[in-house]
Coordinates of C-alpha atoms and ligand atoms in Angstrom, one line a residue:
X29 CA 125.7 98.8 100.1
X30 CA 127.8 99.7 97.1
X31 CA 127.0 102.7 95.0
X32 CA 123.8 102.1 93.0
X33 CA 123.3 105.3 91.1
X34 CA 125.0 106.9 88.1
X35 CA 128.1 108.8 89.0
X36 CA 127.5 111.9 87.0
X37 CA 124.0 113.1 88.0
X38 CA 122.5 115.5 87.3
X39 CA 123.6 115.6 83.7
X40 CA 121.5 117.6 81.3
X41 CA 122.8 117.2 77.7
X42 CA 119.8 118.5 76.0
X43 CA 116.9 120.6 77.5
X44 CA 114.1 118.1 78.2
X45 CA 112.1 116.9 76.5
X46 CA 114.9 116.1 74.0
X47 CA 114.1 115.0 70.4
X48 CA 114.1 111.2 71.2
X49 CA 111.8 111.8 74.2
X50 CA 109.5 113.9 72.1
X51 CA 109.2 111.2 69.6
X52 CA 108.1 108.7 72.2
X53 CA 105.8 111.2 74.0
X54 CA 104.1 111.9 70.7
X55 CA 103.4 108.2 70.0
X56 CA 102.2 107.8 73.6
X57 CA 99.9 110.8 73.1
X58 CA 98.4 109.2 70.0
X59 CA 97.5 106.0 71.8
X60 CA 97.2 106.6 75.5
X61 CA 94.6 108.4 77.5
X62 CA 94.8 112.2 77.8
X63 CA 94.0 111.9 81.6
X64 CA 97.6 111.1 82.5
X65 CA 99.4 113.4 85.0
X66 CA 103.0 112.5 85.2
X67 CA 103.9 112.9 81.5
X68 CA 103.0 116.6 82.1
X69 CA 105.3 116.9 85.1
X70 CA 108.3 115.0 83.9
X71 CA 108.3 115.4 80.1
X72 CA 110.8 112.8 79.0
X73 CA 110.9 109.2 78.0
X74 CA 113.0 106.9 80.2
X75 CA 115.8 104.7 79.0
X76 CA 116.9 103.2 82.2
X77 CA 117.4 103.9 85.9
X78 CA 119.9 103.0 88.6
X79 CA 119.6 103.6 92.3
X80 CA 118.5 107.1 92.8
X81 CA 119.1 108.2 89.2
X82 CA 117.0 108.0 86.0
X83 CA 118.4 108.3 82.5
X84 CA 116.2 109.5 79.6
X85 CA 116.4 108.4 76.0
X86 CA 118.3 111.6 75.1
X87 CA 121.1 110.8 77.6
X88 CA 120.0 113.2 80.4
X89 CA 120.5 111.8 83.9
X90 CA 118.2 113.0 86.7
X91 CA 118.5 112.7 90.4
X92 CA 115.4 110.9 91.6
X93 CA 113.7 112.4 94.6
X94 CA 110.4 110.8 93.5
X95 CA 111.0 107.0 93.8
X96 CA 108.0 106.3 91.5
X97 CA 105.8 107.9 94.2
X98 CA 107.5 106.1 97.1
X99 CA 107.3 102.7 95.3
X100 CA 111.1 102.2 95.1
X101 CA 112.3 102.7 98.7
X102 CA 115.5 100.7 97.9
X103 CA 116.0 102.6 94.6
X104 CA 115.9 101.5 91.0
X105 CA 117.4 98.1 90.0
X106 CA 118.6 97.3 93.5
X107 CA 120.6 94.0 93.2
X108 CA 118.9 92.8 96.4
X109 CA 115.5 93.2 94.8
X110 CA 116.5 92.1 91.3
X111 CA 118.1 88.9 92.6
X112 CA 115.0 88.0 94.6
X113 CA 112.7 88.6 91.6
X114 CA 115.0 86.8 89.2
X115 CA 115.3 83.7 91.4
X116 CA 111.5 83.6 91.8
X117 CA 111.0 84.1 88.1
X118 CA 112.9 80.9 87.5
X119 CA 110.4 79.0 89.7
X120 CA 106.8 80.4 89.4
X121 CA 105.4 83.8 88.7
X122 CA 101.7 83.4 89.3
X123 CA 99.5 81.0 91.4
X124 CA 96.4 81.7 93.3
X125 CA 96.7 81.5 97.1
X126 CA 98.4 78.1 97.1
X127 CA 101.5 78.5 99.3
X128 CA 105.0 78.9 97.7
X129 CA 108.3 79.3 99.6
X130 CA 108.1 83.0 98.6
X131 CA 104.7 83.4 100.1
X132 CA 105.5 81.6 103.4
X133 CA 108.8 83.4 103.8
X134 CA 107.2 86.7 103.2
X135 CA 104.4 86.1 105.7
X136 CA 106.9 85.2 108.4
X137 CA 109.1 88.1 107.7
X138 CA 106.3 90.6 107.5
X139 CA 104.8 89.4 110.7
X140 CA 108.1 89.9 112.5
X141 CA 108.2 93.6 111.5
X142 CA 104.6 94.6 112.4
X143 CA 104.1 97.3 115.0
X144 CA 103.2 96.6 118.6
X145 CA 100.8 93.8 119.4
X146 CA 100.4 92.9 115.8
X147 CA 103.9 91.6 115.7
X148 CA 103.9 87.8 115.1
X149 CA 100.2 87.9 116.1
X150 CA 98.3 89.2 113.0
X151 CA 96.5 87.7 110.0
X152 CA 97.4 88.9 106.5
X153 CA 95.0 89.3 103.6
X154 CA 96.6 90.0 100.2
X155 CA 95.2 92.7 97.9
X156 CA 96.7 94.3 94.8
X157 CA 96.9 98.1 95.0
X158 CA 97.0 100.6 97.8
X159 CA 93.4 101.5 97.2
X160 CA 92.4 97.9 97.2
X161 CA 94.1 97.3 100.6
X162 CA 92.2 100.3 102.0
X163 CA 88.9 99.1 100.5
X164 CA 89.6 95.6 102.2
X165 CA 90.4 97.3 105.5
X166 CA 87.2 99.3 105.5
X167 CA 85.1 96.3 104.5
X168 CA 86.7 94.3 107.3
X169 CA 86.0 96.9 109.9
X170 CA 82.4 97.2 108.8
X171 CA 81.9 93.5 108.7
X172 CA 83.3 93.0 112.2
X173 CA 81.4 95.9 113.8
X174 CA 78.3 95.6 111.5
X175 CA 78.4 99.4 111.5
X176 CA 78.8 101.4 108.3
X177 CA 80.2 104.9 109.0
X178 CA 83.9 105.3 108.7
X179 CA 85.6 108.3 110.1
X180 CA 88.5 109.6 107.8
X181 CA 90.4 112.9 107.8
X182 CA 90.5 116.0 105.6
X183 CA 93.5 115.9 103.2
X184 CA 93.4 112.1 103.2
X185 CA 94.2 109.9 100.2
X186 CA 93.3 106.3 100.3
X187 CA 92.7 105.5 96.6
X188 CA 90.2 106.5 93.9
X189 CA 88.8 103.3 92.4
X190 CA 85.4 102.3 93.8
X191 CA 84.0 103.1 97.1
X192 CA 87.3 104.0 98.7
X193 CA 87.1 107.2 96.6
X194 CA 84.7 108.4 99.3
X195 CA 87.4 108.0 101.9
X196 CA 89.8 110.1 99.9
X197 CA 89.1 113.7 100.8
X198 CA 89.4 115.5 97.4
X199 CA 85.8 115.3 96.1
X200 CA 86.9 115.5 92.5
X201 CA 87.7 111.8 92.4
X202 CA 84.1 111.0 93.4
X203 CA 82.8 113.3 90.8
X204 CA 84.9 111.7 88.1
X205 CA 83.4 108.3 89.0
X206 CA 79.9 109.7 89.5
X207 CA 79.9 108.2 93.0
X208 CA 77.6 108.9 95.9
X209 CA 79.1 109.8 99.3
X210 CA 79.3 106.3 100.8
X211 CA 79.1 106.6 104.6
X212 CA 82.4 108.3 105.2
X213 CA 82.7 111.4 107.4
X214 CA 85.9 113.5 107.6
X215 CA 87.3 115.2 110.6
X216 CA 90.1 117.8 110.3
X217 CA 93.5 116.2 110.3
X218 CA 95.7 117.8 113.0
X219 CA 97.6 119.9 110.4
X220 CA 99.3 122.4 112.6
X221 CA 100.2 124.9 109.8
X222 CA 96.7 125.2 108.6
X223 CA 94.3 123.9 111.3
X224 CA 90.9 125.2 110.4
X225 CA 89.8 125.9 114.0
X226 CA 91.5 128.7 116.0
X227 CA 93.1 127.0 118.9
X228 CA 96.6 126.9 120.5
X229 CA 98.9 124.5 118.7
X230 CA 99.2 122.3 121.8
X231 CA 95.4 121.8 121.8
X232 CA 95.0 120.7 118.2
X233 CA 95.0 117.0 118.9
X234 CA 92.6 117.3 121.7
X235 CA 90.1 119.3 119.6
X236 CA 90.1 116.6 116.9
X237 CA 89.8 113.8 119.5
X238 CA 87.0 115.6 121.3
X239 CA 85.1 115.9 118.0
X240 CA 85.6 112.2 117.4
X241 CA 84.6 111.2 120.9
X242 CA 81.4 113.3 120.6
X243 CA 80.5 111.4 117.5
X244 CA 81.2 108.1 119.2
X245 CA 79.3 108.7 122.4
X246 CA 76.4 111.0 121.3
X247 CA 73.6 109.2 119.5
X248 CA 72.3 112.7 118.6
X249 CA 75.6 113.8 117.0
X250 CA 74.1 113.2 113.6
X251 CA 76.9 110.8 112.5
X252 CA 76.9 107.2 113.3
X253 CA 77.0 104.4 114.1
X254 CA 80.8 104.3 113.5
X255 CA 82.5 101.1 112.2
X256 CA 86.1 102.3 112.0
X257 CA 88.5 105.2 111.9
X258 CA 90.9 105.4 108.9
X259 CA 94.0 107.5 109.3
X260 CA 97.4 108.0 107.6
X261 CA 99.9 108.1 110.5
X262 CA 101.8 110.8 108.5
X263 CA 99.6 112.3 105.8
X264 CA 101.0 111.8 102.3
X265 CA 99.1 113.3 99.4
X266 CA 97.5 115.8 101.8
X267 CA 100.9 117.6 102.2
X268 CA 103.4 115.4 104.1
X269 CA 102.0 116.3 107.4
X270 CA 103.3 114.9 110.6
X271 CA 100.7 115.1 113.3
X272 CA 101.5 116.4 116.8
X273 CA 103.1 113.7 119.0
X274 CA 100.0 113.3 121.2
X275 CA 97.5 112.7 118.3
X276 CA 98.0 109.0 117.4
X277 CA 98.2 107.8 121.0
X278 CA 95.0 109.7 121.8
X279 CA 93.3 108.4 118.7
X280 CA 94.3 104.9 119.8
X281 CA 93.0 105.4 123.3
X282 CA 89.6 106.8 122.2
X283 CA 89.0 104.1 119.5
X284 CA 89.9 101.4 122.0
X285 CA 87.6 102.9 124.6
X286 CA 84.6 102.7 122.2
X287 CA 85.8 99.4 120.6
X288 CA 86.1 101.0 117.1
X289 CA 88.7 99.4 114.8
X290 CA 91.6 101.8 114.1
X291 CA 92.9 101.4 110.6
X292 CA 96.3 102.8 109.8
X293 CA 96.9 103.5 106.2
X294 CA 100.7 102.9 105.9
X295 CA 100.6 102.6 102.1
X296 CA 102.9 105.6 101.7
X297 CA 104.4 106.0 105.2
X298 CA 105.4 102.3 105.5
X299 CA 108.3 100.1 104.4
X300 CA 111.0 102.3 106.0
X301 CA 110.0 105.6 104.4
X302 CA 109.9 107.5 107.7
X303 CA 113.0 105.9 109.2
X304 CA 111.0 103.1 110.9
X305 CA 109.6 100.2 109.0
X306 CA 106.1 101.5 109.9
X307 CA 105.3 105.1 110.8
X308 CA 103.0 103.9 113.6
X309 CA 106.1 102.8 115.5
X310 CA 107.2 106.4 116.0
X311 CA 104.3 106.7 118.4
X312 CA 104.2 103.1 119.7
X313 CA 100.6 102.5 118.6
X314 CA 99.1 99.2 117.4
X315 CA 96.4 99.7 114.8
X316 CA 93.7 97.0 114.6
X317 CA 94.1 96.9 110.8
X318 CA 97.0 98.2 108.7
X319 CA 97.1 98.9 105.0
X320 CA 100.4 98.1 103.2
X321 CA 101.5 98.7 99.6
X322 CA 103.8 100.7 97.4
X323 CA 107.4 99.7 98.3
X324 CA 106.5 96.3 99.6
X325 CA 106.6 94.8 96.1
X326 CA 109.8 96.5 95.0
X327 CA 108.1 97.9 91.9
X328 CA 105.8 94.9 91.3
X329 CA 102.2 95.8 92.3
X330 CA 101.3 94.3 95.6
X331 CA 99.4 95.2 98.7
X332 CA 97.8 93.6 101.8
X333 CA 96.2 94.3 105.1
X334 CA 97.5 93.0 108.4
X335 CA 94.8 92.7 111.1
X336 CA 94.2 91.6 114.6
X337 CA 94.0 87.8 114.7
X338 CA 90.6 87.8 116.6
X339 CA 88.9 89.2 113.6
X340 CA 89.6 86.1 111.5
X341 CA 87.1 83.9 113.1
X342 CA 84.2 86.0 111.8
X343 CA 85.4 86.0 108.1
X344 CA 83.7 83.8 105.5
X345 CA 85.6 82.2 102.6
X346 CA 85.7 84.6 99.6
X347 CA 85.8 87.8 101.7
X348 CA 87.4 90.4 99.4
X349 CA 88.6 88.1 96.6
X350 CA 90.8 88.9 93.6
X351 CA 92.8 87.1 90.9
X352 CA 96.2 88.7 91.3
X353 CA 96.7 88.7 95.1
X354 CA 100.0 87.7 96.6
X355 CA 102.1 87.6 93.4
X356 CA 105.1 85.4 94.0
X357 CA 107.6 87.9 92.4
X358 CA 106.3 90.7 94.5
X359 CA 106.4 88.6 97.7
X360 CA 110.0 87.5 97.0
X361 CA 110.9 91.1 96.5
X362 CA 109.0 92.1 99.7
X363 CA 110.8 89.5 101.7
X364 CA 114.2 90.7 100.6
X365 CA 113.3 94.3 101.2
X366 CA 112.0 93.8 104.7
X367 CA 115.0 91.6 105.6
X368 CA 117.3 94.4 104.4
X369 CA 115.4 97.0 106.4
X370 CA 115.5 94.8 109.5
X371 CA 119.1 93.7 109.3
X372 CA 121.0 96.8 108.0
X373 CA 121.8 100.2 109.4
X374 CA 119.7 101.9 106.7
X375 CA 116.8 103.1 108.9
X376 CA 119.2 104.9 111.3
X377 CA 120.8 106.6 108.4
X378 CA 117.4 107.7 107.0
X379 CA 116.5 109.2 110.4
X380 CA 119.7 111.1 110.7
X381 CA 119.9 112.2 107.0
X382 CA 116.2 113.2 107.2
X383 CA 117.0 115.6 110.1
X384 CA 119.9 117.0 108.1
X385 CA 117.6 117.6 105.0
X386 CA 114.9 119.3 107.1
X387 CA 117.7 121.5 108.5
X388 CA 119.0 122.4 105.1
X389 CA 115.5 123.3 103.8
X390 CA 114.9 125.4 106.9
X391 CA 118.2 127.2 106.2
X392 CA 116.9 128.0 102.7
X393 CA 114.0 129.9 104.3
X394 CA 116.5 132.7 104.9
X395 CA 117.0 133.0 101.2
X396 CA 113.4 132.5 100.1
X397 CA 110.3 133.9 101.7
X398 CA 108.3 131.4 99.7
X399 CA 109.3 128.7 102.2
X400 CA 106.5 128.8 104.8
X401 CA 106.9 125.5 106.6
X402 CA 109.3 122.5 106.6
X403 CA 108.3 119.2 108.2
X404 CA 108.8 115.5 108.0
X405 CA 110.2 112.3 109.4
X406 CA 112.9 110.3 107.7
X407 CA 112.6 110.6 104.0
X408 CA 109.0 111.9 104.0
X409 CA 109.7 115.6 104.0
X410 CA 107.4 118.5 102.9
X411 CA 108.4 122.0 102.1
X412 CA 105.2 124.2 102.0
X413 CA 105.4 127.2 99.7
X414 CA 103.4 130.3 100.5
X415 CA 103.2 133.8 98.9
X416 CA 103.6 135.4 102.2
X417 CA 104.4 133.9 105.6
X418 CA 101.8 136.0 107.4
X419 CA 98.8 135.3 105.3
X420 CA 100.0 131.7 104.4
X421 CA 98.4 132.1 101.0
X422 CA 99.4 129.0 99.1
X423 CA 102.0 129.6 96.4
X424 CA 100.8 126.9 94.0
X425 CA 102.1 128.7 90.9
X426 CA 105.6 128.9 92.5
X427 CA 105.5 125.2 93.2
X428 CA 104.6 124.4 89.6
X429 CA 107.4 126.8 88.4
X430 CA 109.9 125.3 90.8
X431 CA 109.1 121.7 89.9
X432 CA 109.6 122.5 86.2
X433 CA 112.9 124.3 86.9
X434 CA 114.2 121.4 89.0
X435 CA 113.2 119.0 86.2
X436 CA 115.1 121.0 83.6
X437 CA 118.1 121.1 85.9
X438 CA 118.0 117.3 86.4
X439 CA 116.1 116.8 89.7
X440 CA 112.9 114.9 89.8
X441 CA 110.7 116.3 92.6
X442 CA 107.0 116.1 93.0
X443 CA 104.4 118.1 94.9
X444 CA 101.5 117.4 97.2
X445 CA 99.2 119.2 99.6
X446 CA 95.6 120.6 99.5
X447 CA 96.8 123.3 97.1
X448 CA 99.6 121.4 95.4
X449 CA 102.0 123.8 97.0
X450 CA 104.1 121.4 99.1
X451 CA 107.4 120.3 97.6
X452 CA 107.9 116.7 98.5
X453 CA 111.1 114.9 99.3
X454 CA 110.6 111.1 98.8
X455 CA 114.0 110.0 97.5
X456 CA 114.9 106.3 97.7
X457 CA 116.2 105.4 101.2
X458 CA 119.4 104.2 99.5
X459 CA 120.2 107.6 97.9
X460 CA 123.9 108.4 98.1
X461 CA 125.1 111.4 100.2
X462 CA 126.4 113.3 97.2
X463 CA 123.0 113.0 95.4
X464 CA 121.3 114.5 98.5
X465 CA 123.7 117.4 98.5
X466 CA 123.7 118.0 94.8
X467 CA 119.9 117.9 94.8
X468 CA 119.7 120.4 97.7
X469 CA 122.1 122.6 95.8
X470 CA 119.8 122.5 92.7
X471 CA 116.8 123.2 94.9
X472 CA 118.5 126.1 96.5
X473 CA 119.7 127.7 93.3
X474 CA 116.3 127.2 91.6
X475 CA 114.3 128.8 94.4
X476 CA 116.8 131.6 94.5
X477 CA 116.3 132.2 90.8
X478 CA 112.5 132.4 91.3
X479 CA 113.1 135.2 93.7
X480 CA 111.2 136.6 96.7
X481 CA 114.3 136.8 98.9
Ligands
PLP220 C1 98.3 106.7 101.9 C2 97.8 106.1 100.6 N1 96.8 105.2 100.6 C3 96.4 104.7 99.5 C4 96.9 105.0 98.3 C5 96.3 104.4 97.0 O1 97.2 103.5 96.4 P1 97.1 103.1 94.9 O2 97.4 104.2 94.1 O3 98.1 102.0 94.7 O4 95.7 102.6 94.8 C6 97.9 105.9 98.2 C7 98.5 106.3 96.9 O5 99.3 107.2 96.8 C8 98.4 106.5 99.4 O6 99.4 107.4 99.4

């Protein structure tokens, strides 16, 4: 692929927010809700964006390690995506469920990428957002099993609108919506760096699976009957946490043993982000239901679930309906994106480069004691900051300071984690080598400047 990004990034001409940005931010403040988040983190107004770079209205150019929260895995304005959308725009841009070439092509291509036994053997149900897909997945599991309780995991994020807010672990979202706790029960995610139960690292998966199995088999466990298990194969908002290698295979085994649908939420980990099209492929597991969104629409909102064909015979017409499902522009983009991921060398590069980036962040732990843990697969990499490696006290304030410093130096990088203390590498998969290295240099200099060496 030819170079997609601006050549001269990062380029800071005026400390952000510059005067033109401020003008637009002020107007936005006047009209738009105060509950926004990202305008506090990246205080600028955008002019345009190319590849893995974003230009603000004051002429500053930033390296983008943010990808619109993993929505632009092929970068901004990728000609592959733009051409697909433009061609489709000339034909039809909205129709409800009736087949179009774009829809049929997308279905065929998507099916050919699905993990394990779902490949060319699944049914697809379109939804609109990531949360909507998770909501549909949970409804499907409950409908099939006629059981209400869904087991999710601490640190999980599955959306915040409606009942799915109860699957998302952070209780604030339920409080904002004044929701009751809707039949979700959370087990600890196998988060090696901060596992809440004192056990040897190699026993972590077993402990979680034993807790789950106890719930599934013991009518007196106090939790049940269970209609599904909802898991992020690599946890996103919870802190870019890669589970131990035995966790997902064991989870698959136990859910199969008790005939409980296993739902993999691949909203963030999917579409190539981890160096495979689906993160589930790293552990060769086949979920019964899979949630897909973010990069699948190339920037146009789209989501869907893929599920075991056998479930289809039980579904009535009108199950989980919605006006905007399966937008032709998004499906044309999704088809082009999946084809590119399948037929190019990009995923091998993401795996290799991902290892290099993890190595570079690990090297930086020699110059900064704030770096407590580095983990990830492909381009889903977390750097967890702590005040002190022994106590592991989260260095949330340092993460906030670092994020601001990086922004002012022209690098867009976001955080995640239970305490907001995990720096999060989620650059477009297409990012050029020089922008990886320049970004790493900016990161290294900034963390050095903050101190604690
Ligand atoms: C794993 C996961 N599931 C679901 C969602 C919710 O997606 P949306 O914000 O589109 O509703 C997100 C969003 O970040 C996510 O990371």
